[in-house]
Short mmCIF file of C-alpha atoms in Angstrom, two decimals:
data_model
loop_
_atom_site.label_atom_id
_atom_site.label_comp_id
_atom_site.label_asym_id
_atom_site.label_seq_id
_atom_site.Cartn_x
_atom_site.Cartn_y
_atom_site.Cartn_z
CA UNK D 6 101.18 118.79 108.91
CA UNK D 7 99.35 118.42 105.57
CA UNK D 8 100.35 114.77 105.33
CA UNK D 9 99.34 114.10 108.94
CA UNK D 10 95.95 115.69 108.27
CA UNK D 11 95.49 113.56 105.14
CA UNK D 12 96.41 110.40 107.05
CA UNK D 13 93.87 111.16 109.79
CA UNK D 14 91.05 112.00 107.36
CA UNK D 15 91.69 108.95 105.15
CA UNK D 16 91.95 106.65 108.18
CA UNK D 17 88.63 107.87 109.60
CA UNK D 18 86.93 107.32 106.23
CA UNK D 19 88.37 103.80 105.98
CA UNK D 20 87.23 102.95 109.49
CA UNK D 21 83.69 104.09 108.67
CA UNK D 22 83.64 101.92 105.54
CA UNK D 23 85.05 98.97 107.48
CA UNK D 24 82.29 99.23 110.07
CA UNK D 25 79.40 99.49 107.64
CA UNK D 26 80.03 96.61 105.24
CA UNK D 27 80.42 92.93 106.05
CA UNK D 28 83.53 90.96 105.21
CA UNK D 29 83.86 89.74 101.62
CA UNK D 30 84.66 86.24 100.35
CA UNK D 31 88.43 86.62 100.52
CA UNK D 32 88.40 88.41 103.86
CA UNK D 33 86.46 85.73 105.74
CA UNK D 34 88.64 83.12 104.07
CA UNK D 35 91.83 84.69 105.48
CA UNK D 36 90.26 84.50 108.93
CA UNK D 37 90.99 80.76 108.71
CA UNK D 38 94.69 81.67 108.46
CA UNK D 39 94.37 83.35 111.85
CA UNK D 40 92.44 80.48 113.40
CA UNK D 41 95.01 77.93 112.28
CA UNK D 42 98.42 79.66 111.90
CA UNK D 43 101.03 77.77 109.93
CA UNK D 44 104.40 78.25 108.24
CA UNK D 45 102.53 78.67 104.96
CA UNK D 46 99.06 78.04 103.62
CA UNK D 47 97.61 76.43 100.52
CA UNK D 48 97.36 79.61 98.47
CA UNK D 49 99.40 82.27 100.31
CA UNK D 50 102.17 82.76 102.91
CA UNK D 51 101.17 83.27 106.55
CA UNK D 52 101.63 86.95 107.43
CA UNK D 53 98.07 88.08 106.71
CA UNK D 54 96.77 85.55 109.23
CA UNK D 55 99.36 86.56 111.83
CA UNK D 56 98.45 90.23 111.46
CA UNK D 57 94.76 89.38 111.87
CA UNK D 58 95.69 87.61 115.11
CA UNK D 59 97.71 90.64 116.21
CA UNK D 60 94.99 93.22 115.55
CA UNK D 61 92.19 91.07 116.98
CA UNK D 62 94.23 90.55 120.16
CA UNK D 63 94.72 86.86 119.53
CA UNK D 64 91.10 86.50 118.31
CA UNK D 65 89.62 88.00 121.48
CA UNK D 66 88.22 91.03 119.61
CA UNK D 67 86.77 89.72 116.35
CA UNK D 68 84.65 92.04 114.23
CA UNK D 69 84.79 93.75 110.84
CA UNK D 70 86.84 96.71 112.03
CA UNK D 71 89.38 94.64 113.97
CA UNK D 72 89.77 92.24 111.05
CA UNK D 73 90.45 95.12 108.68
CA UNK D 74 92.75 97.13 110.91
CA UNK D 75 95.94 95.65 109.38
CA UNK D 76 94.91 97.16 106.03
CA UNK D 77 93.73 100.45 107.52
CA UNK D 78 96.83 100.94 109.67
CA UNK D 79 98.96 99.74 106.76
CA UNK D 80 97.43 102.37 104.46
CA UNK D 81 98.28 105.08 107.00
CA UNK D 82 101.89 103.86 107.19
CA UNK D 83 102.07 103.64 103.40
CA UNK D 84 100.82 107.21 103.06
CA UNK D 85 103.76 108.34 105.19
CA UNK D 86 106.19 106.07 103.35
CA UNK D 87 105.22 107.23 99.87
CA UNK D 88 105.52 110.83 101.05
CA UNK D 89 109.07 110.09 102.20
CA UNK D 90 109.86 108.47 98.86
CA UNK D 91 108.49 111.47 96.98
CA UNK D 92 110.49 113.89 99.08
CA UNK D 93 113.63 111.79 98.57
CA UNK D 94 113.42 111.67 94.78
CA UNK D 95 112.51 115.35 94.32
CA UNK D 96 110.93 117.52 97.05
CA UNK D 97 108.18 117.82 99.65
CA UNK D 98 105.48 118.78 97.13
CA UNK D 99 106.27 115.65 95.14
CA UNK D 100 105.63 113.69 98.32
CA UNK D 101 102.26 115.38 98.83
CA UNK D 102 101.23 114.69 95.23
CA UNK D 103 102.30 111.04 95.64
CA UNK D 104 100.18 110.85 98.80
CA UNK D 105 97.18 112.12 96.82
CA UNK D 106 97.75 109.57 94.07
CA UNK D 107 98.12 106.76 96.62
CA UNK D 108 94.90 107.64 98.41
CA UNK D 109 92.93 108.02 95.17
CA UNK D 110 94.02 104.62 93.84
CA UNK D 111 91.19 102.10 94.16
CA UNK D 112 93.72 99.31 94.68
CA UNK D 113 95.90 101.06 97.24
CA UNK D 114 93.22 102.99 99.10
CA UNK D 115 90.29 100.53 99.14
CA UNK D 116 91.23 97.02 98.03
CA UNK D 117 94.41 97.01 100.12
CA UNK D 118 93.61 99.95 102.38
CA UNK D 119 90.22 98.84 103.72
CA UNK D 120 89.83 95.14 103.03
CA UNK D 121 92.02 92.56 104.70
CA UNK D 122 94.00 90.75 102.02
CA UNK D 123 97.61 89.57 101.64
CA UNK D 124 98.13 92.77 99.62
CA UNK D 125 97.10 94.85 102.65
CA UNK D 126 100.11 93.59 104.58
CA UNK D 127 102.47 93.26 101.64
CA UNK D 128 102.18 96.88 100.49
CA UNK D 129 103.75 98.15 103.73
CA UNK D 130 106.85 96.02 103.22
CA UNK D 131 106.87 96.68 99.46
CA UNK D 132 106.97 100.45 99.97
CA UNK D 133 109.49 100.12 102.80
CA UNK D 134 111.74 98.14 100.44
CA UNK D 135 111.35 100.73 97.68
CA UNK D 136 112.28 103.47 100.15
CA UNK D 137 115.45 101.72 101.34
CA UNK D 138 116.41 100.91 97.74
CA UNK D 139 116.07 104.57 96.77
CA UNK D 140 118.11 105.66 99.78
CA UNK D 141 120.79 103.04 99.08
CA UNK D 142 121.45 104.36 95.57
CA UNK D 143 121.38 107.95 96.85
CA UNK D 144 123.88 107.70 99.71
CA UNK D 145 127.60 108.09 99.21
CA UNK D 146 128.45 106.46 102.54
CA UNK D 147 129.43 102.77 102.12
CA UNK D 148 128.46 101.88 105.70
CA UNK D 149 125.00 103.40 105.33
CA UNK D 150 124.56 101.75 101.93
CA UNK D 151 125.34 98.35 103.40
CA UNK D 152 122.85 98.87 106.21
CA UNK D 153 120.20 99.92 103.71
CA UNK D 154 120.89 96.83 101.60
CA UNK D 155 120.30 94.60 104.62
CA UNK D 156 117.09 96.45 105.41
CA UNK D 157 116.00 95.96 101.81
CA UNK D 158 116.52 92.21 102.16
CA UNK D 159 114.45 92.26 105.36
CA UNK D 160 111.55 94.18 103.81
CA UNK D 161 111.51 92.06 100.65
CA UNK D 162 111.51 88.90 102.74
CA UNK D 163 108.50 90.14 104.70
CA UNK D 164 106.79 91.22 101.47
CA UNK D 165 107.22 87.68 100.10
CA UNK D 166 105.93 86.22 103.37
CA UNK D 167 102.79 88.29 102.76
CA UNK D 168 102.41 87.34 99.10
CA UNK D 169 104.90 85.60 96.82
CA UNK D 170 104.69 88.45 94.30
CA UNK D 171 107.18 90.22 96.54
CA UNK D 172 110.00 88.43 94.69
CA UNK D 173 109.49 90.96 91.88
CA UNK D 174 111.26 93.49 94.09
CA UNK D 175 114.47 91.45 93.81
CA UNK D 176 113.94 91.15 90.04
CA UNK D 177 113.64 94.93 89.92
CA UNK D 178 116.67 95.70 92.07
CA UNK D 179 118.93 93.11 90.45
CA UNK D 180 117.84 94.21 86.98
CA UNK D 181 118.67 97.81 87.84
CA UNK D 182 122.05 96.86 89.29
CA UNK D 183 122.98 94.57 86.41
CA UNK D 184 122.39 97.24 83.76
CA UNK D 185 123.17 100.43 85.66
CA UNK D 186 125.30 99.65 88.74
CA UNK D 187 127.22 96.45 87.95
CA UNK D 188 129.94 97.34 90.46
CA UNK D 189 127.49 96.60 93.28
CA UNK D 190 127.78 92.88 92.55
CA UNK D 191 131.22 93.05 94.18
CA UNK D 192 129.60 94.12 97.46
CA UNK D 193 129.16 91.14 99.83
CA UNK D 194 126.30 92.93 101.59
CA UNK D 195 124.17 92.50 98.46
CA UNK D 196 124.48 88.73 98.83
CA UNK D 197 123.94 88.93 102.59
CA UNK D 198 120.73 90.83 101.86
CA UNK D 199 119.59 88.12 99.44
CA UNK D 200 120.47 85.48 102.03
CA UNK D 201 118.43 87.35 104.64
CA UNK D 202 115.41 87.28 102.32
CA UNK D 203 115.96 83.57 101.71
CA UNK D 204 116.07 82.86 105.45
CA UNK D 205 112.90 84.84 106.10
CA UNK D 206 110.92 83.05 103.37
CA UNK D 207 112.33 79.58 104.13
CA UNK D 208 109.15 78.56 106.05
CA UNK D 209 107.34 78.57 102.70
CA UNK D 210 109.78 75.93 101.43
CA UNK D 211 109.67 73.83 104.59
CA UNK D 212 105.87 73.78 104.57
CA UNK D 213 105.73 72.79 100.92
CA UNK D 214 108.22 69.98 101.46
CA UNK D 215 105.82 68.59 104.06
CA UNK D 216 102.79 69.14 101.82
CA UNK D 217 103.97 67.79 98.45
CA UNK D 218 104.71 71.30 97.10
CA UNK D 219 100.99 71.92 96.79
CA UNK D 220 101.41 75.72 96.73
CA UNK D 221 103.76 75.42 93.74
CA UNK D 222 101.25 73.19 91.96
CA UNK D 223 98.36 75.56 92.67
CA UNK D 224 100.12 78.73 91.51
CA UNK D 225 101.78 77.05 88.52
CA UNK D 226 98.31 76.12 87.29
CA UNK D 227 97.37 79.78 87.48
CA UNK D 228 100.33 81.00 85.41
CA UNK D 229 101.12 78.09 83.05
CA UNK D 230 100.41 78.87 79.40
CA UNK D 231 97.10 77.36 78.30
CA UNK D 232 97.06 74.99 75.33
CA UNK D 233 93.92 76.72 74.05
CA UNK D 234 95.92 79.64 72.64
CA UNK D 235 95.56 83.36 73.21
CA UNK D 236 92.68 84.37 75.49
CA UNK D 237 91.70 87.85 74.38
CA UNK D 238 88.78 87.93 76.81
CA UNK D 239 91.09 87.40 79.78
CA UNK D 240 93.55 89.98 78.42
CA UNK D 241 90.79 92.56 77.98
CA UNK D 242 89.31 91.82 81.42
CA UNK D 243 92.71 92.17 83.11
CA UNK D 244 93.61 95.35 81.24
CA UNK D 245 90.30 97.04 82.01
CA UNK D 246 90.56 95.82 85.60
CA UNK D 247 94.02 97.32 85.97
CA UNK D 248 92.73 100.66 84.69
CA UNK D 249 89.74 100.64 87.05
CA UNK D 250 91.82 99.51 90.03
CA UNK D 251 94.33 102.30 89.41
CA UNK D 252 91.56 104.88 89.02
CA UNK D 253 91.03 105.78 85.34
CA UNK D 254 92.12 109.36 85.98
CA UNK D 255 95.49 108.15 87.21
CA UNK D 256 95.97 106.14 84.02
CA UNK D 257 95.24 109.36 82.11
CA UNK D 258 98.11 110.92 84.08
CA UNK D 259 100.50 108.00 83.57
CA UNK D 260 100.22 108.04 79.77
CA UNK D 261 101.65 111.56 79.18
CA UNK D 262 104.21 110.96 81.94
CA UNK D 263 105.49 107.87 80.13
CA UNK D 264 105.45 109.83 76.89
CA UNK D 265 107.62 112.50 78.50
CA UNK D 266 110.08 109.84 79.70
CA UNK D 267 110.40 108.35 76.21
CA UNK D 268 111.00 111.83 74.81
CA UNK D 269 113.91 112.25 77.20
CA UNK D 270 112.45 114.69 79.73
CA UNK D 271 114.10 114.32 83.13
CA UNK D 272 112.06 115.51 86.10
CA UNK D 273 113.82 113.20 88.54
CA UNK D 274 117.42 111.99 88.67
CA UNK D 275 118.12 109.16 86.25
CA UNK D 276 119.04 106.51 88.88
CA UNK D 277 115.79 107.13 90.78
CA UNK D 278 113.76 107.01 87.57
CA UNK D 279 115.35 103.79 86.34
CA UNK D 280 115.03 102.02 89.70
CA UNK D 281 111.35 102.96 90.00
CA UNK D 282 110.70 101.72 86.46
CA UNK D 283 112.44 98.44 87.30
CA UNK D 284 110.26 98.09 90.39
CA UNK D 285 107.10 98.84 88.42
CA UNK D 286 107.05 97.26 85.01
CA UNK D 287 108.17 93.64 85.60
CA UNK D 288 105.09 92.74 87.67
CA UNK D 289 102.74 94.81 85.47
CA UNK D 290 104.02 93.28 82.23
CA UNK D 291 104.12 89.77 83.71
CA UNK D 292 100.49 89.96 84.87
CA UNK D 293 99.38 91.36 81.53
CA UNK D 294 101.33 88.72 79.58
CA UNK D 295 99.86 85.86 81.63
CA UNK D 296 96.37 87.23 81.00
CA UNK D 297 96.86 86.49 77.30
CA UNK D 298 96.78 82.79 78.11
CA UNK D 299 95.18 82.42 81.54
CA UNK D 300 92.49 84.11 83.60
CA UNK D 301 94.22 86.49 86.00
CA UNK D 302 93.18 88.94 88.71
CA UNK D 303 93.92 92.61 87.97
CA UNK D 304 95.17 93.34 91.49
CA UNK D 305 98.16 91.01 90.97
CA UNK D 306 99.97 93.92 89.32
CA UNK D 307 98.80 96.48 91.90
CA UNK D 308 102.11 97.02 93.73
CA UNK D 309 103.83 97.82 90.44
CA UNK D 310 101.84 101.03 90.09
CA UNK D 311 103.37 102.47 93.26
CA UNK D 312 106.50 103.32 91.27
CA UNK D 313 104.38 105.01 88.62
CA UNK D 314 102.74 107.12 91.32
CA UNK D 315 106.13 108.42 92.42
CA UNK D 316 107.37 109.06 88.88
CA UNK D 317 104.12 110.83 87.99
CA UNK D 318 104.24 112.90 91.17
CA UNK D 319 107.72 114.13 90.24
CA UNK D 320 106.57 114.96 86.71
CA UNK D 321 103.51 116.83 87.98
CA UNK D 322 105.66 118.83 90.38
CA UNK D 323 107.97 119.75 87.50
CA UNK D 324 105.05 120.91 85.37
CA UNK D 325 103.58 122.89 88.26
CA UNK D 326 106.91 124.63 88.86
CA UNK D 327 106.86 125.61 85.17
CA UNK D 328 103.33 127.00 85.46
CA UNK D 329 101.90 124.25 83.24
CA UNK D 330 99.64 122.70 85.83
CA UNK D 331 96.01 123.03 84.73
CA UNK D 332 95.68 119.49 83.37
CA UNK D 333 97.33 117.89 86.39
CA UNK D 334 95.40 119.90 88.97
CA UNK D 335 92.15 119.04 87.20
CA UNK D 336 93.19 115.39 87.06
CA UNK D 337 94.01 115.27 90.78
CA UNK D 338 90.70 116.90 91.69
CA UNK D 339 88.88 114.46 89.41
CA UNK D 340 90.65 111.50 91.01
CA UNK D 341 89.60 112.73 94.46
CA UNK D 342 86.04 113.21 93.22
CA UNK D 343 85.90 109.66 91.83
CA UNK D 344 87.10 108.21 95.13
CA UNK D 345 84.55 110.19 97.13
CA UNK D 346 81.84 109.04 94.73
CA UNK D 347 82.95 105.41 95.14
CA UNK D 348 82.86 105.75 98.94
CA UNK D 349 79.39 107.31 99.06
CA UNK D 350 77.78 105.39 96.21
CA UNK D 351 79.35 102.10 97.25
CA UNK D 352 78.16 102.30 100.85
CA UNK D 353 74.71 103.44 99.74
CA UNK D 354 74.20 100.66 97.19
CA UNK D 355 75.51 97.92 99.46
CA UNK D 356 73.38 98.94 102.42
CA UNK D 357 70.25 100.48 100.91
CA UNK D 358 69.59 99.18 97.40
CA UNK D 359 66.07 97.66 97.52
CA UNK D 360 66.29 93.89 97.11
CA UNK D 361 68.96 92.53 94.82
CA UNK D 362 70.90 93.66 91.77
CA UNK D 363 71.02 90.03 90.65
CA UNK D 364 68.61 87.28 89.78
CA UNK D 365 65.11 87.68 91.19
CA UNK D 366 63.74 84.17 90.72
CA UNK D 367 63.69 81.32 93.25
CA UNK D 368 65.80 79.33 94.21
CA UNK D 369 68.78 81.41 92.97
CA UNK D 370 67.58 84.77 94.21
CA UNK D 371 70.46 87.24 94.30
CA UNK D 372 72.75 85.31 91.98
CA UNK D 373 75.15 87.70 90.25
CA UNK D 374 74.79 90.41 92.91
CA UNK D 375 78.33 91.10 94.16
CA UNK D 376 77.04 93.47 96.85
CA UNK D 377 75.55 90.50 98.72
CA UNK D 378 79.07 89.21 99.36
CA UNK D 379 79.55 92.13 101.77
CA UNK D 380 76.02 92.67 103.03
CA UNK D 381 73.78 91.16 105.67
CA UNK D 382 75.73 88.11 106.82
CA UNK D 383 75.45 89.05 110.47
CA UNK D 384 71.66 88.53 110.20
CA UNK D 385 72.17 84.82 109.53
CA UNK D 386 73.54 83.99 112.99
CA UNK D 387 70.47 84.71 115.19
CA UNK D 388 68.12 83.04 112.70
CA UNK D 389 70.20 79.88 112.44
CA UNK D 390 70.94 79.83 116.17
CA UNK D 391 67.19 79.68 116.90
CA UNK D 392 66.75 76.79 114.45
CA UNK D 393 69.69 74.90 115.90
CA UNK D 394 68.62 75.37 119.52
CA UNK D 395 65.14 74.11 118.67
CA UNK D 396 66.63 71.07 116.87
CA UNK D 397 68.77 70.24 119.91
CA UNK D 398 65.81 70.71 122.26
CA UNK D 399 63.63 68.41 120.15
CA UNK D 400 66.48 65.86 119.83
CA UNK D 401 66.53 66.19 116.05
CA UNK D 402 70.23 67.09 116.14
CA UNK D 403 73.07 67.01 118.66
CA UNK D 404 74.95 70.02 119.99
CA UNK D 405 78.05 68.37 118.53
CA UNK D 406 76.59 68.11 115.02
CA UNK D 407 79.05 69.90 112.70
CA UNK D 408 78.45 72.17 109.74
CA UNK D 409 79.57 70.94 106.32
CA UNK D 410 81.00 73.14 103.57
CA UNK D 411 81.94 72.06 100.06
CA UNK D 412 83.71 75.19 98.78
CA UNK D 413 85.86 77.91 100.36
CA UNK D 414 83.18 80.37 99.37
CA UNK D 415 80.54 80.68 100.70
CA UNK D 416 81.98 78.21 103.24
CA UNK D 417 84.21 80.91 104.74
CA UNK D 418 81.18 83.12 105.40
CA UNK D 419 79.41 80.22 107.11
CA UNK D 420 82.49 79.64 109.23
CA UNK D 421 83.11 83.25 110.27
CA UNK D 422 79.53 84.47 110.73
CA UNK D 423 77.84 81.31 112.03
CA UNK D 424 79.99 78.35 113.07
CA UNK D 425 82.85 80.22 114.79
CA UNK D 426 80.67 82.34 117.14
CA UNK D 427 78.55 79.24 117.94
CA UNK D 428 81.68 77.13 118.55
CA UNK D 429 80.48 74.63 115.95
CA UNK D 430 82.91 72.34 114.16
CA UNK D 431 83.17 72.93 110.43
CA UNK D 432 84.07 70.05 108.16
CA UNK D 433 85.17 70.57 104.57
CA UNK D 434 83.90 67.78 102.34
CA UNK D 435 84.91 68.15 98.72
CA UNK D 436 87.94 68.56 96.51
CA UNK D 437 91.16 70.33 97.46
CA UNK D 438 90.69 72.68 94.50
CA UNK D 439 87.37 73.83 95.96
CA UNK D 440 88.11 73.76 99.67
CA UNK D 441 91.67 75.17 99.83
CA UNK D 442 92.54 75.89 103.49
CA UNK D 443 89.47 74.03 104.77
CA UNK D 444 91.22 70.73 104.03
CA UNK D 445 93.86 71.63 106.65
CA UNK D 446 91.22 73.12 108.95
CA UNK D 447 89.65 69.65 109.09
CA UNK D 448 92.50 68.59 111.36
CA UNK D 449 90.97 70.73 114.14
CA UNK D 450 87.86 68.52 114.23
CA UNK D 451 87.04 64.85 114.15
CA UNK D 452 85.70 63.75 110.75
CA UNK D 453 82.04 62.94 110.19
CA UNK D 454 81.64 59.28 111.18
CA UNK D 455 79.06 56.87 109.76
CA UNK D 456 75.68 57.52 111.36
CA UNK D 457 76.44 61.15 112.27
CA UNK D 458 74.25 64.10 111.28
CA UNK D 459 75.38 67.51 110.05
CA UNK D 460 74.10 70.93 109.02
CA UNK D 461 74.48 72.56 105.63
CA UNK D 462 73.53 76.13 104.70
CA UNK D 463 73.24 77.25 101.09
CA UNK D 464 72.71 80.93 100.18
CA UNK D 465 70.41 81.47 97.21
CA UNK D 466 72.91 83.76 95.47
CA UNK D 467 75.39 80.86 95.43
CA UNK D 468 72.99 77.97 95.59
CA UNK D 469 74.13 74.37 95.86
CA UNK D 470 71.81 71.47 96.64
CA UNK D 471 73.58 69.24 99.20
CA UNK D 472 71.73 66.17 97.90
CA UNK D 473 73.34 66.76 94.51
CA UNK D 474 76.72 67.70 95.99
CA UNK D 475 77.02 64.77 98.41
CA UNK D 476 74.74 62.16 96.84
CA UNK D 477 74.60 58.95 98.87
CA UNK D 478 77.02 60.23 101.52
CA UNK D 479 73.93 60.64 103.76
CA UNK D 480 70.77 58.58 104.02
CA UNK D 481 68.51 61.64 103.76
CA UNK D 482 68.55 65.40 103.29
CA UNK D 483 65.97 67.45 105.16
CA UNK D 484 65.34 71.07 104.22
CA UNK D 485 64.85 72.52 107.69
CA UNK D 486 64.11 76.17 107.00
CA UNK D 487 64.33 78.99 104.52
CA UNK D 488 65.66 82.21 106.07
CA UNK D 489 64.61 85.32 104.16
CA UNK D 490 66.90 88.32 103.95
CA UNK D 491 65.53 91.69 102.95
CA UNK D 492 67.26 94.91 102.01
CA UNK D 493 65.27 98.14 102.24
CA UNK D 494 62.06 96.15 102.49
CA UNK D 495 62.57 93.89 99.47
CA UNK D 496 63.87 90.32 99.30
CA UNK D 497 67.61 90.24 98.59
CA UNK D 498 68.27 86.49 99.03
CA UNK D 499 67.44 83.38 101.00
CA UNK D 500 69.50 81.04 103.14
CA UNK D 501 68.43 77.40 102.89
CA UNK D 502 69.17 75.35 106.01
CA UNK D 503 69.46 71.56 105.67
CA UNK D 504 69.81 68.69 108.10
CA UNK D 505 72.02 65.97 106.62
CA UNK D 506 70.98 62.75 108.33
CA UNK D 507 72.99 59.60 109.02
CA UNK D 508 76.30 59.70 107.16
CA UNK D 509 76.97 56.47 105.26
CA UNK D 510 80.76 56.80 105.38
CA UNK D 511 83.57 58.82 106.96
CA UNK D 512 83.75 62.36 105.59
CA UNK D 513 86.21 65.20 106.07
CA UNK D 514 89.81 63.99 105.97
CA UNK D 515 92.74 66.39 106.28
CA UNK D 516 95.33 66.94 103.55
CA UNK D 517 97.92 64.69 105.15
CA UNK D 518 95.37 61.86 105.22
CA UNK D 519 94.37 62.29 101.58
CA UNK D 520 97.72 63.25 100.03
CA UNK D 521 99.40 60.60 97.87
#
């Protein structure tokens, strides 16, 4: 009952947050995955797009809440799953503590639990795989173990189809088996499980064969060691980011827990402990190591901390049973307090801070203000729609005139909040590195032909002059209007609307047309 109550309360809070902030850069970008489903996409596998389609009823119910429901529902499922894992490795109270840690993790509760990202979908399958792994090493029944192994292969395959980082689950399981259960390598069901994963993720390979292995090239660039040597700035940024995404209080819990493990304290059976460590540290250490040489994103290692939540929950339960619980109870209450503060303060700042936290001067008003990524985009549609309708009425533009974007952000915002509801074609004109999925999205529209006109919108917080970006690709560039956006009565940013007149050449080819 306690867990059910927690799930309901947390879900209601997430739904409120989802309704009161606009979609961020990544979220609107993944909407393109839903508009154009594929076996794989430029930067990630396809499941996030398919789940967006599912929860928006095949794009018939498109809004912030519907878009984010995969993450919100996923967080509810994950709360139940981590409770089951906690109860399996120790007892019911361990499960409740693990639930508290999960829902006070910034990464698990907000980044993956509210926003719609590949992680939002992946975490469900990641935790399901961890649960079946734990059960497989716990059971003494060969038939049940074999079934659990096959389920593990299924969940890992779906985790990889959400985000390729899911392969770390196989690294963790195989590492555990190699060092602690080598006899399992004689079990044919282990190899059947690996084959099942391979079959599930095979669309990624097929798509890359057809697209010159562009995903491999993109991700290898992100993880290849830089020739410039050690990047301490990236390492520091990633490390601090990991701490903040965990919730600093949770890190304060993890440190003494790890110390207790190294000292030999056993608050959970050794096989469970070792398996959870194998499922945690490879992805955390890999992300941290890469950050020494390349810029990384702290949430890459996020799933690895799920194992630490379970280990810490077991340790905290042990300490509580011994009457040594003051530190841990204080820490849990502090973690809850931090999350509540983030919810209240975050919503308040995003929606009510007067003006902008960023640059105040024209033409880059709002630059550096991250809150503008998730605020006020729905106000752009009626303002631009009026301009466009007047242009069509006065024969300055055609109803078929497309909108051009040069970068996936803020291009994705323009697509989701303006072009898609107006049924306008969007054409990506720029490099593959900047446009990502928009290169493939070009196949849904005819390219810009010589003599055609187009629209371009540039937000002041991410300002780009189309005349500089496109040069002689058009005969002239007309600044049509400046749309002012205010927050609590003060100017937050501007949107600059341009008419790009008379293209001088064909613009907007798809990847297959431009690939060597």
